[in-house]
Short mmCIF file of C-alpha atoms (C1' of nucleotides) in Angstrom, two decimals:
data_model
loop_
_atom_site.label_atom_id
_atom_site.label_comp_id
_atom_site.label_asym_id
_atom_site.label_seq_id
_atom_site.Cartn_x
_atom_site.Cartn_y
_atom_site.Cartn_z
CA UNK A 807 13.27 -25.25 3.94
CA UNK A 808 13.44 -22.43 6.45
CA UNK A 809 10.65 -21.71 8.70
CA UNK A 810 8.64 -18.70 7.15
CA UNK A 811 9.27 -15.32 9.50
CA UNK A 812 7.25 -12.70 7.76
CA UNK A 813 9.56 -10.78 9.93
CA UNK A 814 12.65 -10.84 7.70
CA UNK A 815 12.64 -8.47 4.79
CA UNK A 816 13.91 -11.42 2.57
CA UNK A 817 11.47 -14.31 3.57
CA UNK A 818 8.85 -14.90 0.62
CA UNK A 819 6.09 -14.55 3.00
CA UNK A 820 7.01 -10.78 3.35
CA UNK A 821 6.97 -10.30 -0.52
CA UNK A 822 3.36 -12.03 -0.32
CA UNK A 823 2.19 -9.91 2.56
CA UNK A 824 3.29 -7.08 0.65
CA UNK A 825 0.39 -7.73 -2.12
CA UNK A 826 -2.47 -8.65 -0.07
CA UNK A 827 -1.74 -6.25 2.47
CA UNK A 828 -2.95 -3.93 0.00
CA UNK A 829 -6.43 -1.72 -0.33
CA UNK A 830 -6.61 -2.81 -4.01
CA UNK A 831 -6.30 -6.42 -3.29
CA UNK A 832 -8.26 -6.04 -0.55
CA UNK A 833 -11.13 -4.67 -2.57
CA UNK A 834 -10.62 -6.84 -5.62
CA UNK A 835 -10.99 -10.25 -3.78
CA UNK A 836 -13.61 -8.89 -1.48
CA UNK A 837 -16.06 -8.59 -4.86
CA UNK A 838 -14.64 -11.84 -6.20
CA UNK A 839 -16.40 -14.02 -3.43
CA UNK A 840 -19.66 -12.99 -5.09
CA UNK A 841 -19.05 -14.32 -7.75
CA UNK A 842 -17.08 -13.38 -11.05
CA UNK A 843 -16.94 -10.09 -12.22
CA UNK A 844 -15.67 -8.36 -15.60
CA UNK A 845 -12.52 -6.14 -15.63
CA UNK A 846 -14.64 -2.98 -16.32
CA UNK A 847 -17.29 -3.95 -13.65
CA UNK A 848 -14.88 -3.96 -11.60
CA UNK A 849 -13.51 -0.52 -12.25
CA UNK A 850 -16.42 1.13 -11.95
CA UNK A 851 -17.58 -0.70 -8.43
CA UNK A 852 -14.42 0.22 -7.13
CA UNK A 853 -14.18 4.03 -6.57
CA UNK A 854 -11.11 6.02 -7.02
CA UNK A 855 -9.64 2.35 -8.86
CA UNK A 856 -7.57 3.66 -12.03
CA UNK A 857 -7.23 0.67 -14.95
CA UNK A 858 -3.60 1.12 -14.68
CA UNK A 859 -3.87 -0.07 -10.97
CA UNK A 860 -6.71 -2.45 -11.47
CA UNK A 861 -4.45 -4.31 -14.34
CA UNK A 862 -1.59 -4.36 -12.20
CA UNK A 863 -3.44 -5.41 -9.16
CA UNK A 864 -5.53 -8.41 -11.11
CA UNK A 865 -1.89 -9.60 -12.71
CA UNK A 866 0.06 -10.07 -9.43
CA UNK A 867 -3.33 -11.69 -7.66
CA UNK A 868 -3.61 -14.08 -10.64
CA UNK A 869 0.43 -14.34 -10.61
CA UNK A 870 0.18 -15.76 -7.18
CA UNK A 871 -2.40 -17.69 -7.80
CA UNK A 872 -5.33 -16.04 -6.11
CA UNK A 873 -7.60 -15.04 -8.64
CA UNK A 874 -8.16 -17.15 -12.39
CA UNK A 875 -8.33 -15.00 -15.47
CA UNK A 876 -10.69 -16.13 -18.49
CA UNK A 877 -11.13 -14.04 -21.91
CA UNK A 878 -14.51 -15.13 -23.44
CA UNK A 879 -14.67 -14.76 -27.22
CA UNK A 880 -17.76 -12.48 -27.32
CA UNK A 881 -17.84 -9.56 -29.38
CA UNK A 882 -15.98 -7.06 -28.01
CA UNK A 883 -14.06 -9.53 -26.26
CA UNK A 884 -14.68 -9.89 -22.48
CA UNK A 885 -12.41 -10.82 -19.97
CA UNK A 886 -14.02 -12.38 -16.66
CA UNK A 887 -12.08 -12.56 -13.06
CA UNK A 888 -13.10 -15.46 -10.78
CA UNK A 889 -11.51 -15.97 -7.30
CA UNK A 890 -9.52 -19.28 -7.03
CA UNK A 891 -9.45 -22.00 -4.27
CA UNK A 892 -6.38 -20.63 -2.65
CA UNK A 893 -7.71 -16.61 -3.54
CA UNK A 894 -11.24 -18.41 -1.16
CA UNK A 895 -9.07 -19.18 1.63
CA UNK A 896 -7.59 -15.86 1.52
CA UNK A 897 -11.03 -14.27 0.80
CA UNK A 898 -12.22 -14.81 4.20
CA UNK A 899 -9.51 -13.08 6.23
CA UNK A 900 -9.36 -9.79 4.07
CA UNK A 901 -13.56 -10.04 4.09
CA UNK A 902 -12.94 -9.77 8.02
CA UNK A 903 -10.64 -6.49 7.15
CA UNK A 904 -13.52 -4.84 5.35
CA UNK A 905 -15.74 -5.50 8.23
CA UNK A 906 -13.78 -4.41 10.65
CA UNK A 907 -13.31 -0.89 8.82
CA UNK A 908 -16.60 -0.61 7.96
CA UNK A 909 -18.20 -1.79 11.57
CA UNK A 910 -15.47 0.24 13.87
CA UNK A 911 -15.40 3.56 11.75
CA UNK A 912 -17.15 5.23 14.17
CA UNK A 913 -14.63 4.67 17.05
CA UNK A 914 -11.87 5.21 14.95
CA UNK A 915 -13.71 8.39 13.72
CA UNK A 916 -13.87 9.24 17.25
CA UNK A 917 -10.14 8.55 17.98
CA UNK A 918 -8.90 10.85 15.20
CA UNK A 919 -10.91 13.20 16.99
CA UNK A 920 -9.42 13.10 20.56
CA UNK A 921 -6.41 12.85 19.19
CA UNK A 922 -6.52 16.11 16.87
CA UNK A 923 -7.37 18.40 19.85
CA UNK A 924 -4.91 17.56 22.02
CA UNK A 925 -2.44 18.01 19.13
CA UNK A 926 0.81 18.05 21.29
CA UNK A 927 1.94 16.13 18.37
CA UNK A 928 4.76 18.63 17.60
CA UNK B 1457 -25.52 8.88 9.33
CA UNK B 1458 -25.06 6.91 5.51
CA UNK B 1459 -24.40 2.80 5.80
CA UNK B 1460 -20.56 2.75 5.37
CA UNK B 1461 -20.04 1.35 1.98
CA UNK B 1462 -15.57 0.76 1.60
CA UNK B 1463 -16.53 0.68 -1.96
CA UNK B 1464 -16.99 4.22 -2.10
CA UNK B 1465 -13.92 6.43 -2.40
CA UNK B 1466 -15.48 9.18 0.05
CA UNK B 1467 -16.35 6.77 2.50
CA UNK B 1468 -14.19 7.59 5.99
CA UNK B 1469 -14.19 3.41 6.37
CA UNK B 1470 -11.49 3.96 2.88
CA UNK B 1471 -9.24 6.00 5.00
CA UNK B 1472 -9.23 3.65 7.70
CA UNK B 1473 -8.90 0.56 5.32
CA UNK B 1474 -5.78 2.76 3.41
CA UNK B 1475 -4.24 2.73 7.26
CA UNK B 1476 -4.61 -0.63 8.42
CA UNK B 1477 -4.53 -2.51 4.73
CA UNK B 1478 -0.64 -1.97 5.30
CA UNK B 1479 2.13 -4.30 5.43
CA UNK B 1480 4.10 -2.07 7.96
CA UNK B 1481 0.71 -1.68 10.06
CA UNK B 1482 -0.23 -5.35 10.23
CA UNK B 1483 3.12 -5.94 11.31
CA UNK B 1484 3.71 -3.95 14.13
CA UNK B 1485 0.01 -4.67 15.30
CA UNK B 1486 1.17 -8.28 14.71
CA UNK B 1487 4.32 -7.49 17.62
CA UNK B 1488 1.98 -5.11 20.04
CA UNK B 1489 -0.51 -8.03 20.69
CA UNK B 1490 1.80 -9.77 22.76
CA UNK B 1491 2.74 -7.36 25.00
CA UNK B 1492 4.02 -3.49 25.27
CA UNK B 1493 7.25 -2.92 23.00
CA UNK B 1494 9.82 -0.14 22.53
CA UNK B 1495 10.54 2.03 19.40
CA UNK B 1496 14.06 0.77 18.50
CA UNK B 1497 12.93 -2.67 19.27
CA UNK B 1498 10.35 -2.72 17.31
CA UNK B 1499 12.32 -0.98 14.40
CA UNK B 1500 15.05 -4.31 14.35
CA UNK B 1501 12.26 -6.52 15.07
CA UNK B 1502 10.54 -5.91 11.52
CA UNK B 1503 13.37 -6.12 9.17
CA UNK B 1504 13.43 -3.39 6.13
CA UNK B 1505 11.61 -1.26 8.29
CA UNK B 1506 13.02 2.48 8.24
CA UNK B 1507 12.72 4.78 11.48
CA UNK B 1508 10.74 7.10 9.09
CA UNK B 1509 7.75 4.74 8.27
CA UNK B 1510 7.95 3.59 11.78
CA UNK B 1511 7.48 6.88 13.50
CA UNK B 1512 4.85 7.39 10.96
CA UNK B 1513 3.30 4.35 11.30
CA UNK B 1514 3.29 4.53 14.88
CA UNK B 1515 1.97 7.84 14.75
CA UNK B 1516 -1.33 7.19 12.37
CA UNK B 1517 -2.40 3.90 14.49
CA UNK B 1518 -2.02 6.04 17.52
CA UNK B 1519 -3.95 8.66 15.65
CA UNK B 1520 -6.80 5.92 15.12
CA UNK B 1521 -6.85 4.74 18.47
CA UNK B 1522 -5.69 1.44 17.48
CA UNK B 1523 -2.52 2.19 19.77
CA UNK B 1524 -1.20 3.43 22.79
CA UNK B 1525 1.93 5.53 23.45
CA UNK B 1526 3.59 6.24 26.30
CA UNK B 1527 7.02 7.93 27.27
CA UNK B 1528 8.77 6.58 30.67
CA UNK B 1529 11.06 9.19 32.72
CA UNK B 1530 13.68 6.78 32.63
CA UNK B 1531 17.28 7.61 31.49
CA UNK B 1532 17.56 7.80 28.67
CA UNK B 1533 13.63 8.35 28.05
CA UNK B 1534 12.33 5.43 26.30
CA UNK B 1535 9.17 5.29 24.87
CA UNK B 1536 6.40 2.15 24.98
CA UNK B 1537 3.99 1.47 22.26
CA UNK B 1538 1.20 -0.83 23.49
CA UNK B 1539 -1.75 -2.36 21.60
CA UNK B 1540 -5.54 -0.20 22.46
CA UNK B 1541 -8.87 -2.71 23.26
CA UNK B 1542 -9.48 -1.00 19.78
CA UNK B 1543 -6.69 -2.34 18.09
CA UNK B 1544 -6.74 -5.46 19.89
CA UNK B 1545 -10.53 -6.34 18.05
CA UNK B 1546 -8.23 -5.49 14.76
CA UNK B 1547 -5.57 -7.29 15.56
CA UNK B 1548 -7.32 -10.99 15.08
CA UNK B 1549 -8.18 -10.02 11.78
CA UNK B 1550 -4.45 -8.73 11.05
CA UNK B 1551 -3.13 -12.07 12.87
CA UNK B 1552 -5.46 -13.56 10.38
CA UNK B 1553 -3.44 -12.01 6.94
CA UNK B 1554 -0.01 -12.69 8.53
CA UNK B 1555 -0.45 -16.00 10.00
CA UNK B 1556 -2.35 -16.92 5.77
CA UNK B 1557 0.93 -16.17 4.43
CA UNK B 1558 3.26 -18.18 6.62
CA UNK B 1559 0.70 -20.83 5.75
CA UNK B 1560 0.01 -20.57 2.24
CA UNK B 1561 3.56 -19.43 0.66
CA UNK B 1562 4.09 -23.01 -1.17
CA UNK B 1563 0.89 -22.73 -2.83
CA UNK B 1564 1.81 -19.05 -3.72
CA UNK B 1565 4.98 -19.42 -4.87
CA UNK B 1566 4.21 -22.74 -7.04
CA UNK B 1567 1.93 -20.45 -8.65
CA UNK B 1568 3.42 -18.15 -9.43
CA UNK B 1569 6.53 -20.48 -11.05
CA UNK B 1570 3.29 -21.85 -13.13
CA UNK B 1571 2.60 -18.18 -13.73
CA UNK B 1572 6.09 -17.46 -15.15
CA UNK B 1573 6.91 -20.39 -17.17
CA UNK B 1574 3.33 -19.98 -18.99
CA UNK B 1575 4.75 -16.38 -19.80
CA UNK B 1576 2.59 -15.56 -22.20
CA UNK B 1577 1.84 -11.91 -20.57
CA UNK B 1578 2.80 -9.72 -23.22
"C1'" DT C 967 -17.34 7.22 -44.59
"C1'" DT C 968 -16.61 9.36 -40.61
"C1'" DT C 969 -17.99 9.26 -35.90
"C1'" DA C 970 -19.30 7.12 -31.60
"C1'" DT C 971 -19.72 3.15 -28.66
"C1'" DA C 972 -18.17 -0.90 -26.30
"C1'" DT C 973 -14.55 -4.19 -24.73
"C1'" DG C 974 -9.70 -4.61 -21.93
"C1'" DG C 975 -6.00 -3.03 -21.55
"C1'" DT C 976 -0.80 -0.14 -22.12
"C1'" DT C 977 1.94 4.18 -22.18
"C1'" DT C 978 3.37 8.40 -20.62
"C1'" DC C 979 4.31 11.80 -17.28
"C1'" DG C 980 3.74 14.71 -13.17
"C1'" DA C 981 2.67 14.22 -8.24
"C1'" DT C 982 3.21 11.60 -4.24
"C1'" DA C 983 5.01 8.35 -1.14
"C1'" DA C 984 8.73 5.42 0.39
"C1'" DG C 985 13.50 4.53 1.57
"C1'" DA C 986 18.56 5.59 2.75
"C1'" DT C 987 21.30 8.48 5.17
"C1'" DA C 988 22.57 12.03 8.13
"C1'" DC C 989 21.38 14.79 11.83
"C1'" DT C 990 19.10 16.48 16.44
"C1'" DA C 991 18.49 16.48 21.47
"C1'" DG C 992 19.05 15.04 26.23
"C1'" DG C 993 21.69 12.34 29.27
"C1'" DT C 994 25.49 8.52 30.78
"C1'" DG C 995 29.75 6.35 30.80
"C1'" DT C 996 35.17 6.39 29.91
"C1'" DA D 1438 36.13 15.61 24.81
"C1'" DC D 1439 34.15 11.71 22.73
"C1'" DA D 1440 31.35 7.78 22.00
"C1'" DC D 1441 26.85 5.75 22.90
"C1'" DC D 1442 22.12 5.22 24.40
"C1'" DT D 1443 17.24 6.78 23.68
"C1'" DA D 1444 13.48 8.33 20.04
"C1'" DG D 1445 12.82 10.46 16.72
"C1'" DT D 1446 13.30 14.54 12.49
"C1'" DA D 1447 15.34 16.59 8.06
"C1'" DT D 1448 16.95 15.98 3.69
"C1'" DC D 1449 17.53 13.94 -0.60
"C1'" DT D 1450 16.88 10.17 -3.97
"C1'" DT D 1451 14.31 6.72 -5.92
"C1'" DA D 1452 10.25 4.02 -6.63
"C1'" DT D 1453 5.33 3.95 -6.96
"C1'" DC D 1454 0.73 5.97 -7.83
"C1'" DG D 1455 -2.79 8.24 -10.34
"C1'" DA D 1456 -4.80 11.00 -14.37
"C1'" DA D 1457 -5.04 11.24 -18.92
"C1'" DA D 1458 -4.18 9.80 -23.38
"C1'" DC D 1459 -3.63 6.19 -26.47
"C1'" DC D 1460 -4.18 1.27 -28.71
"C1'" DA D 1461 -6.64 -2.62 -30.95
"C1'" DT D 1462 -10.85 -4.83 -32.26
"C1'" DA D 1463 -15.55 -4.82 -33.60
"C1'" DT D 1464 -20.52 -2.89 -33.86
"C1'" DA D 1465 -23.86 0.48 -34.84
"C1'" DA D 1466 -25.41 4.92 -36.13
"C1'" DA D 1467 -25.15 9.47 -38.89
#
DNA sequence: TTTATATGGTTTCGATAAGATACTAGGTGT
DNA sequence: ACACCTAGTATCTTATCGAAACCATATAAA
């Protein structure tokens, strides 16, 4: 087995990088350390989340093993999303990702800013 | 000023975590942390990578402070992309993601096999 | 009995973004 | 004159996203 290079387009890493470098997955797994959560809970904590994307997103982070799927056979049926042990070691490092949005907005904010005015951006 | 909340689709911490919640982002921030590096070189460094979605790239982390870019008077001119003190606090986190999927692609990839064989997704 | 609600999705289709390729522009070497 | 280097831009095609509608199942209300 080759050493992983997430820098070649045809290493597996990249196709993994690909899914969790993602705002969807980022959000998902981020509400998953709580705790699990119902599909439509879900959908409605995440703004701007359409079901077509939250389906698609939940099915490639439970293909790869991240997150566990488990339909409970209550009337209407519900279907509950718990992180896994390999989706908690991944938790942490996206979790950081949120922060750092949330906690450096305003000198991003700032940089956007600076940048705009200057605007010699052709 | 409101408590960013990423949850919220309005929320100027969504925008940011659109920008840096990307694989081409993470790696090029992944390249700048060791040192200054060239356009071109950076375009055959990160294989698949088109000189579209570089320049763009390039051009929305320099729009977010995140990085630096600077044009040399050499002959021909070249240009030098270099990571901010902004981007460098990201840039842990980013390491973080990259460096989890060199690590954990056995795990991911024996899941999803599991995933596949099981195959009963609709 | 028809209508409305809830659950968790899938399908369809138009808009949007990404990717491949060719091209620009300024200068050097042959 | 022509090829080649730099760092991009323009154009066109293809893949992906998002909004809305639809599906299946069951409950409760009108």
């Amino acid at each position: 087995m080759l050493a992983p290079n997430i820098y070649d387009a045809n290493c597996p890493t990249r196709q993994v990088l690909n899914r969790i470098a993602d705002k969807w997955a980022v959000l998902v797994l981020g509400l998953l350390v709580d705790g699990p959560v119902r599909f439509n809970r879900l959908r409605r904590t995440i703004d701007g989340l359409s079901q077509k994307m939250l389906s698609q997103t939940l099915k490639n982070l439970e293909r790869d093993g991240l997150v566990h799927r488990e339909a409970k056979a209550t009337v209407p049926v519900t279907v509950e999303y718990s992180i896994t042990p390999l989706g908690l070691t991944l938790a942490e490092t996206v979790e950081a990702i949120k922060i750092w949005a949330e906690s450096h907005i305003a000198d991003v904010q700032k940089a956007q800013k600076r940048y705009d005015k200057i605007s010699n951006h052709s």
